[in-house]
Amino acid sequence: MLDRAIAQSGCGFPLPTQESQQRNGATWATSLGCPDVACLRAKPADQLLTASLSPTARRVPNVDGKVLPLQVPDALKRGRFHRVPFLQGTIADEGRLTVATTYDLAGRRLTAEGYPPTPSSPARSPGPRAWRPGTFGPTSTSSPTGTPWTI
């Protein structure tokens, strides 16, 4: 399907499950006084847009067992991913909006203990294909599969 990929803004954190997203959606609809989709369709667009700004109304991919069969960290740990040249990027202060909407504005506090470990942390290494300093990256001319970068 893909012969190379670029992921921006992180991709190694656990995603919600389909069930949890359905519960969140039902809670969101209930907050608008809607028991079903027909009720939501009858709401004015501005009311739906205002309600969509709630920190609990996040629209993110979810692990459904079909399109996304596994959590990203689990897929990396088990080696269940396609080995293609891959470029991962983030920017300075990348997580500030996520922390603000998921924790601060939702009345929760993010602590070191509650921060999810990354797949490349020593406690949860994803295996032999994990990036290791000096093995590939900005100073290397090859991808982790040995294919030269063509960027």
Coordinates of N, CA and C in Angstrom, one line a residue:
M1 N 0.8 -1.2 0.0 CA 0.0 0.0 0.0 C 0.9 1.3 0.0
L2 N 1.8 1.3 0.9 CA 2.7 2.5 1.0 C 4.2 2.0 0.8
D3 N 5.0 2.8 0.2 CA 6.4 2.4 0.1 C 7.3 3.3 0.9
R4 N 6.7 4.4 1.6 CA 7.4 5.2 2.5 C 6.3 6.0 3.2
A5 N 6.7 6.6 4.4 CA 5.7 7.4 5.2 C 6.4 8.5 6.0
I6 N 5.6 9.5 6.2 CA 6.0 10.6 7.1 C 4.9 10.8 8.1
A7 N 5.2 10.8 9.4 CA 4.2 11.1 10.4 C 4.7 12.4 11.2
Q8 N 3.8 13.3 11.3 CA 4.1 14.5 12.0 C 3.2 14.6 13.2
S9 N 3.8 15.2 14.3 CA 3.1 15.4 15.5 C 2.9 14.1 16.4
G10 N 3.8 13.2 16.2 CA 3.8 12.1 17.1 C 2.8 11.0 16.7
C11 N 3.2 9.7 17.0 CA 2.3 8.6 16.7 C 2.5 7.5 17.6
G12 N 3.2 7.6 18.7 CA 3.5 6.5 19.6 C 2.7 6.5 20.8
F13 N 1.8 7.4 21.0 CA 1.0 7.4 22.3 C -0.3 6.5 22.1
P14 N -0.7 5.9 23.2 CA -1.9 5.0 23.1 C -3.1 5.8 22.6
L15 N -3.9 5.2 21.7 CA -5.1 5.8 21.2 C -6.3 5.3 21.9
P16 N -7.4 6.1 21.9 CA -8.6 5.5 22.5 C -9.2 4.3 21.7
T17 N -9.9 3.5 22.4 CA -10.6 2.4 21.7 C -11.9 2.9 21.1
Q18 N -12.4 2.1 20.2 CA -13.7 2.4 19.5 C -14.8 2.5 20.6
E19 N -14.8 1.6 21.6 CA -15.8 1.7 22.6 C -15.7 3.0 23.4
S20 N -14.5 3.4 23.8 CA -14.4 4.6 24.6 C -14.8 5.8 23.8
Q21 N -14.5 5.8 22.5 CA -14.9 6.9 21.6 C -16.5 7.0 21.4
Q22 N -17.1 5.8 21.3 CA -18.5 5.7 21.2 C -19.2 6.2 22.5
R23 N -18.6 5.9 23.7 CA -19.1 6.4 25.0 C -19.0 7.9 25.0
N24 N -17.8 8.4 24.6 CA -17.6 9.9 24.6 C -18.6 10.6 23.7
G25 N -18.8 10.0 22.5 CA -19.8 10.6 21.6 C -21.2 10.6 22.1
A26 N -21.6 9.5 22.8 CA -22.9 9.4 23.4 C -23.0 10.5 24.5
T27 N -22.0 10.7 25.3 CA -22.0 11.7 26.4 C -22.1 13.1 25.8
W28 N -21.4 13.3 24.7 CA -21.4 14.6 24.0 C -22.8 14.9 23.5
A29 N -23.4 13.9 22.8 CA -24.8 14.0 22.3 C -25.8 14.3 23.4
T30 N -25.6 13.6 24.5 CA -26.5 13.8 25.7 C -26.4 15.2 26.2
S31 N -25.2 15.7 26.2 CA -25.0 17.1 26.7 C -25.7 18.1 25.8
L32 N -26.0 17.8 24.6 CA -26.8 18.6 23.7 C -28.3 18.3 23.8
G33 N -28.7 17.3 24.6 CA -30.1 16.9 24.8 C -30.5 16.0 23.7
C34 N -29.6 15.3 23.0 CA -29.9 14.4 21.9 C -29.7 12.9 22.2
P35 N -30.8 12.2 22.1 CA -30.7 10.7 22.3 C -30.2 9.9 21.0
D36 N -30.3 10.6 19.8 CA -29.9 9.9 18.6 C -29.4 10.9 17.5
V37 N -29.0 10.3 16.4 CA -28.4 11.1 15.3 C -29.4 12.0 14.7
A38 N -30.7 11.6 14.6 CA -31.7 12.5 14.0 C -31.8 13.8 14.8
C39 N -31.7 13.7 16.1 CA -31.7 14.9 16.9 C -30.5 15.8 16.7
L40 N -29.4 15.2 16.5 CA -28.1 16.0 16.2 C -28.3 16.7 14.9
R41 N -28.8 16.0 13.9 CA -29.0 16.6 12.6 C -29.9 17.8 12.6
A42 N -30.8 17.8 13.5 CA -31.8 18.9 13.6 C -31.2 20.1 14.4
K43 N -30.1 20.0 15.0 CA -29.5 21.1 15.8 C -28.9 22.1 14.8
P44 N -28.9 23.4 15.2 CA -28.2 24.4 14.4 C -26.7 24.2 14.3
A45 N -26.1 24.4 13.2 CA -24.7 24.2 13.1 C -23.9 24.9 14.1
D46 N -24.2 26.2 14.5 CA -23.5 27.0 15.4 C -23.5 26.3 16.8
Q47 N -24.6 25.7 17.2 CA -24.7 25.0 18.4 C -23.8 23.7 18.5
L48 N -23.7 23.0 17.4 CA -22.8 21.8 17.2 C -21.4 22.3 17.3
L49 N -21.1 23.4 16.6 CA -19.7 23.8 16.6 C -19.3 24.3 17.9
T50 N -20.1 25.0 18.7 CA -19.8 25.4 20.0 C -19.5 24.2 20.9
A51 N -20.4 23.2 20.8 CA -20.3 22.0 21.7 C -19.0 21.2 21.3
S52 N -18.6 21.3 20.0 CA -17.4 20.6 19.6 C -16.1 21.1 20.2
L53 N -16.2 22.3 20.8 CA -15.0 22.9 21.4 C -14.7 22.4 22.8
S54 N -15.6 21.6 23.3 CA -15.4 20.9 24.6 C -14.1 20.1 24.6
P55 N -13.3 20.1 25.7 CA -12.1 19.3 25.7 C -12.4 17.8 25.6
T56 N -13.6 17.4 25.9 CA -14.0 15.9 25.8 C -14.5 15.6 24.4
A57 N -14.6 16.5 23.5 CA -15.1 16.2 22.2 C -13.9 16.1 21.2
R58 N -12.9 15.3 21.6 CA -11.8 15.2 20.7 C -12.1 14.2 19.6
R59 N -11.6 14.5 18.4 CA -11.7 13.6 17.2 C -10.4 13.1 16.9
V60 N -10.1 11.9 17.3 CA -8.8 11.2 17.1 C -9.1 9.8 16.5
P61 N -8.1 9.3 15.9 CA -8.3 7.9 15.4 C -8.5 7.0 16.6
N62 N -9.1 5.8 16.4 CA -9.3 4.9 17.5 C -9.0 3.5 17.1
V63 N -8.6 2.7 18.0 CA -8.2 1.3 17.7 C -9.5 0.5 17.7
D64 N -9.9 0.1 16.5 CA -11.2 -0.6 16.3 C -11.0 -2.1 16.0
G65 N -9.8 -2.6 15.9 CA -9.6 -4.0 15.6 C -9.5 -4.3 14.1
K66 N -9.9 -3.3 13.3 CA -9.9 -3.6 11.8 C -9.0 -2.6 11.1
V67 N -9.4 -1.3 11.0 CA -8.5 -0.4 10.4 C -7.2 -0.2 11.2
L68 N -7.4 0.0 12.5 CA -6.2 0.1 13.4 C -6.4 -1.1 14.4
P69 N -5.7 -2.2 14.0 CA -5.9 -3.4 14.8 C -5.3 -3.4 16.2
L70 N -4.2 -2.6 16.4 CA -3.4 -2.6 17.6 C -3.1 -1.2 18.0
Q71 N -2.8 -1.0 19.2 CA -2.2 0.3 19.7 C -0.8 0.4 19.0
V72 N -0.4 1.6 18.6 CA 0.9 1.8 18.0 C 2.0 1.3 18.8
P73 N 2.1 1.5 20.1 CA 3.2 1.0 20.9 C 3.2 -0.6 20.9
D74 N 2.0 -1.2 20.9 CA 1.9 -2.7 20.8 C 2.4 -3.2 19.5
A75 N 2.0 -2.5 18.4 CA 2.4 -2.9 17.1 C 3.9 -2.8 16.9
L76 N 4.5 -1.8 17.5 CA 6.0 -1.6 17.4 C 6.7 -2.7 18.2
K77 N 6.2 -2.9 19.4 CA 6.8 -3.9 20.3 C 6.7 -5.3 19.7
R78 N 5.6 -5.6 19.0 CA 5.4 -7.0 18.4 C 6.0 -7.1 17.0
G79 N 6.5 -6.0 16.4 CA 7.0 -6.0 15.1 C 5.9 -6.1 14.0
R80 N 4.7 -5.7 14.3 CA 3.6 -5.8 13.4 C 3.3 -4.5 12.7
F81 N 4.2 -4.2 11.8 CA 4.1 -3.0 11.0 C 4.9 -3.2 9.7
H82 N 4.6 -2.5 8.7 CA 5.3 -2.6 7.4 C 6.7 -1.9 7.5
R83 N 7.7 -2.5 7.1 CA 9.0 -2.0 7.1 C 9.3 -1.2 5.9
V84 N 9.0 0.1 6.0 CA 9.2 1.0 4.9 C 10.0 2.2 5.4
P85 N 10.7 3.0 4.6 CA 11.3 4.2 5.1 C 10.3 5.1 5.8
F86 N 10.6 5.6 6.9 CA 9.7 6.3 7.8 C 10.4 7.5 8.4
L87 N 9.7 8.6 8.3 CA 10.3 9.9 8.9 C 9.2 10.3 9.9
Q88 N 9.7 10.5 11.2 CA 8.8 11.0 12.3 C 9.2 12.4 12.7
G89 N 8.3 13.3 12.8 CA 8.7 14.6 13.2 C 7.8 15.2 14.2
T90 N 8.3 16.1 15.0 CA 7.6 16.9 15.9 C 8.2 18.3 15.9
I91 N 7.5 19.3 16.6 CA 8.0 20.6 16.7 C 8.2 21.0 18.1
A92 N 8.8 22.1 18.4 CA 9.0 22.6 19.7 C 7.6 22.9 20.3
D93 N 7.5 22.5 21.6 CA 6.2 22.7 22.3 C 5.0 22.0 21.7
E94 N 5.3 20.9 21.1 CA 4.3 20.1 20.4 C 3.1 19.7 21.3
G95 N 3.4 19.3 22.5 CA 2.4 18.7 23.3 C 1.6 19.7 24.2
R96 N 1.9 21.0 24.1 CA 1.2 22.0 24.9 C -0.3 22.0 24.7
L97 N -0.8 22.0 23.5 CA -2.2 22.0 23.2 C -2.9 20.8 23.7
T98 N -2.2 19.6 23.5 CA -2.8 18.3 24.0 C -2.9 18.4 25.5
V99 N -1.9 18.8 26.2 CA -1.9 18.8 27.7 C -3.0 19.8 28.1
A100 N -3.1 21.0 27.5 CA -4.0 22.0 27.9 C -5.5 21.4 27.7
T101 N -5.8 20.8 26.6 CA -7.1 20.3 26.3 C -7.5 19.0 27.1
T102 N -6.5 18.1 27.2 CA -6.8 16.8 27.8 C -6.7 16.9 29.3
Y103 N -5.9 17.7 29.8 CA -5.7 17.8 31.3 C -6.1 19.1 31.9
D104 N -5.4 20.2 31.6 CA -5.7 21.5 32.2 C -7.2 21.9 32.1
L105 N -7.7 22.0 30.9 CA -9.1 22.5 30.7 C -10.1 21.4 31.1
A106 N -9.7 20.2 31.3 CA -10.6 19.1 31.7 C -10.5 19.0 33.2
G107 N -9.8 19.8 33.9 CA -9.7 19.8 35.4 C -8.8 18.6 35.9
R108 N -7.9 18.1 35.1 CA -7.0 17.0 35.5 C -5.6 17.6 35.5
R109 N -4.7 16.9 36.2 CA -3.3 17.4 36.3 C -2.4 16.3 35.7
L110 N -1.6 16.6 34.8 CA -0.6 15.7 34.3 C 0.6 15.6 35.2
T111 N 0.9 14.4 35.7 CA 2.1 14.2 36.5 C 3.0 13.3 35.8
A112 N 4.3 13.3 36.3 CA 5.3 12.4 35.7 C 4.8 10.9 35.7
E113 N 4.1 10.5 36.8 CA 3.6 9.1 36.9 C 2.5 8.8 35.9
G114 N 1.8 9.8 35.5 CA 0.7 9.6 34.6 C 1.0 9.8 33.2
Y115 N 2.3 10.2 32.9 CA 2.7 10.4 31.5 C 3.0 9.0 30.9
P116 N 2.5 8.7 29.7 CA 2.7 7.4 29.1 C 4.1 7.2 28.7
P117 N 4.7 6.1 28.9 CA 6.0 5.8 28.4 C 6.1 5.8 26.9
T118 N 7.1 6.2 26.3 CA 7.3 6.2 24.8 C 7.7 4.8 24.4
P119 N 7.5 4.4 23.2 CA 7.9 3.1 22.7 C 9.4 2.9 22.8
S120 N 10.2 4.0 22.7 CA 11.6 3.8 22.7 C 12.3 4.0 24.1
S121 N 11.4 4.1 25.1 CA 12.0 4.2 26.4 C 12.6 2.9 26.8
P122 N 13.6 2.9 27.7 CA 14.3 1.6 28.0 C 13.3 0.7 28.7
A123 N 12.3 1.2 29.4 CA 11.3 0.3 30.0 C 10.4 -0.5 29.0
R124 N 10.3 0.1 27.8 CA 9.3 -0.5 26.8 C 9.9 -0.4 25.4
S125 N 11.1 -1.0 25.2 CA 11.7 -1.0 23.9 C 10.9 -1.8 22.9
P126 N 10.7 -1.3 21.7 CA 9.9 -2.0 20.7 C 10.6 -3.1 20.0
G127 N 11.9 -3.2 20.2 CA 12.6 -4.3 19.6 C 13.8 -3.9 18.7
P128 N 14.3 -4.8 17.9 CA 15.5 -4.5 17.2 C 15.4 -3.4 16.2
R129 N 14.2 -3.1 15.7 CA 14.1 -2.0 14.7 C 14.0 -0.6 15.3
A130 N 14.0 -0.5 16.6 CA 13.9 0.8 17.3 C 15.1 1.6 16.9
W131 N 14.9 2.9 16.8 CA 16.0 3.9 16.6 C 17.0 3.8 17.7
R132 N 18.2 3.8 17.4 CA 19.3 3.9 18.4 C 20.2 5.0 17.9
P133 N 20.7 5.8 18.8 CA 21.5 6.9 18.4 C 22.7 6.4 17.5
G134 N 22.9 7.0 16.4 CA 24.0 6.6 15.5 C 23.6 5.5 14.5
T135 N 22.5 4.9 14.6 CA 22.2 3.8 13.7 C 21.5 4.3 12.4
F136 N 20.7 5.3 12.5 CA 20.1 6.0 11.3 C 19.5 7.3 11.8
G137 N 19.2 8.1 10.9 CA 18.6 9.4 11.3 C 19.3 10.5 10.5
P138 N 19.3 11.7 11.1 CA 19.7 12.9 10.3 C 21.2 12.8 9.9
T139 N 22.0 12.0 10.5 CA 23.4 12.0 10.1 C 23.7 10.7 9.3
S140 N 22.7 10.0 9.0 CA 22.9 8.7 8.2 C 22.3 8.9 6.8
T141 N 22.8 8.1 5.9 CA 22.3 8.2 4.5 C 21.3 7.1 4.2
S142 N 21.0 6.2 5.2 CA 20.1 5.1 5.0 C 19.0 5.1 6.0
S143 N 17.9 4.5 5.5 CA 16.7 4.3 6.4 C 17.0 3.1 7.2
P144 N 16.1 2.8 8.2 CA 16.2 1.6 9.0 C 16.2 0.3 8.2
T145 N 15.6 0.3 7.0 CA 15.6 -0.9 6.2 C 16.8 -1.0 5.3
G146 N 17.7 0.0 5.4 CA 18.9 -0.1 4.5 C 18.7 0.7 3.2
T147 N 17.5 1.1 2.9 CA 17.2 1.8 1.7 C 17.7 3.2 1.8
P148 N 18.4 3.8 0.8 CA 18.9 5.2 0.9 C 17.7 6.1 1.0
W149 N 17.8 7.2 1.8 CA 16.8 8.2 1.9 C 16.8 8.9 0.6
T150 N 15.6 9.3 0.1 CA 15.4 10.0 -1.1 C 14.7 11.3 -0.9
I151 N 15.0 11.9 0.2 CA 14.3 13.2 0.5 C 15.1 14.4 0.0

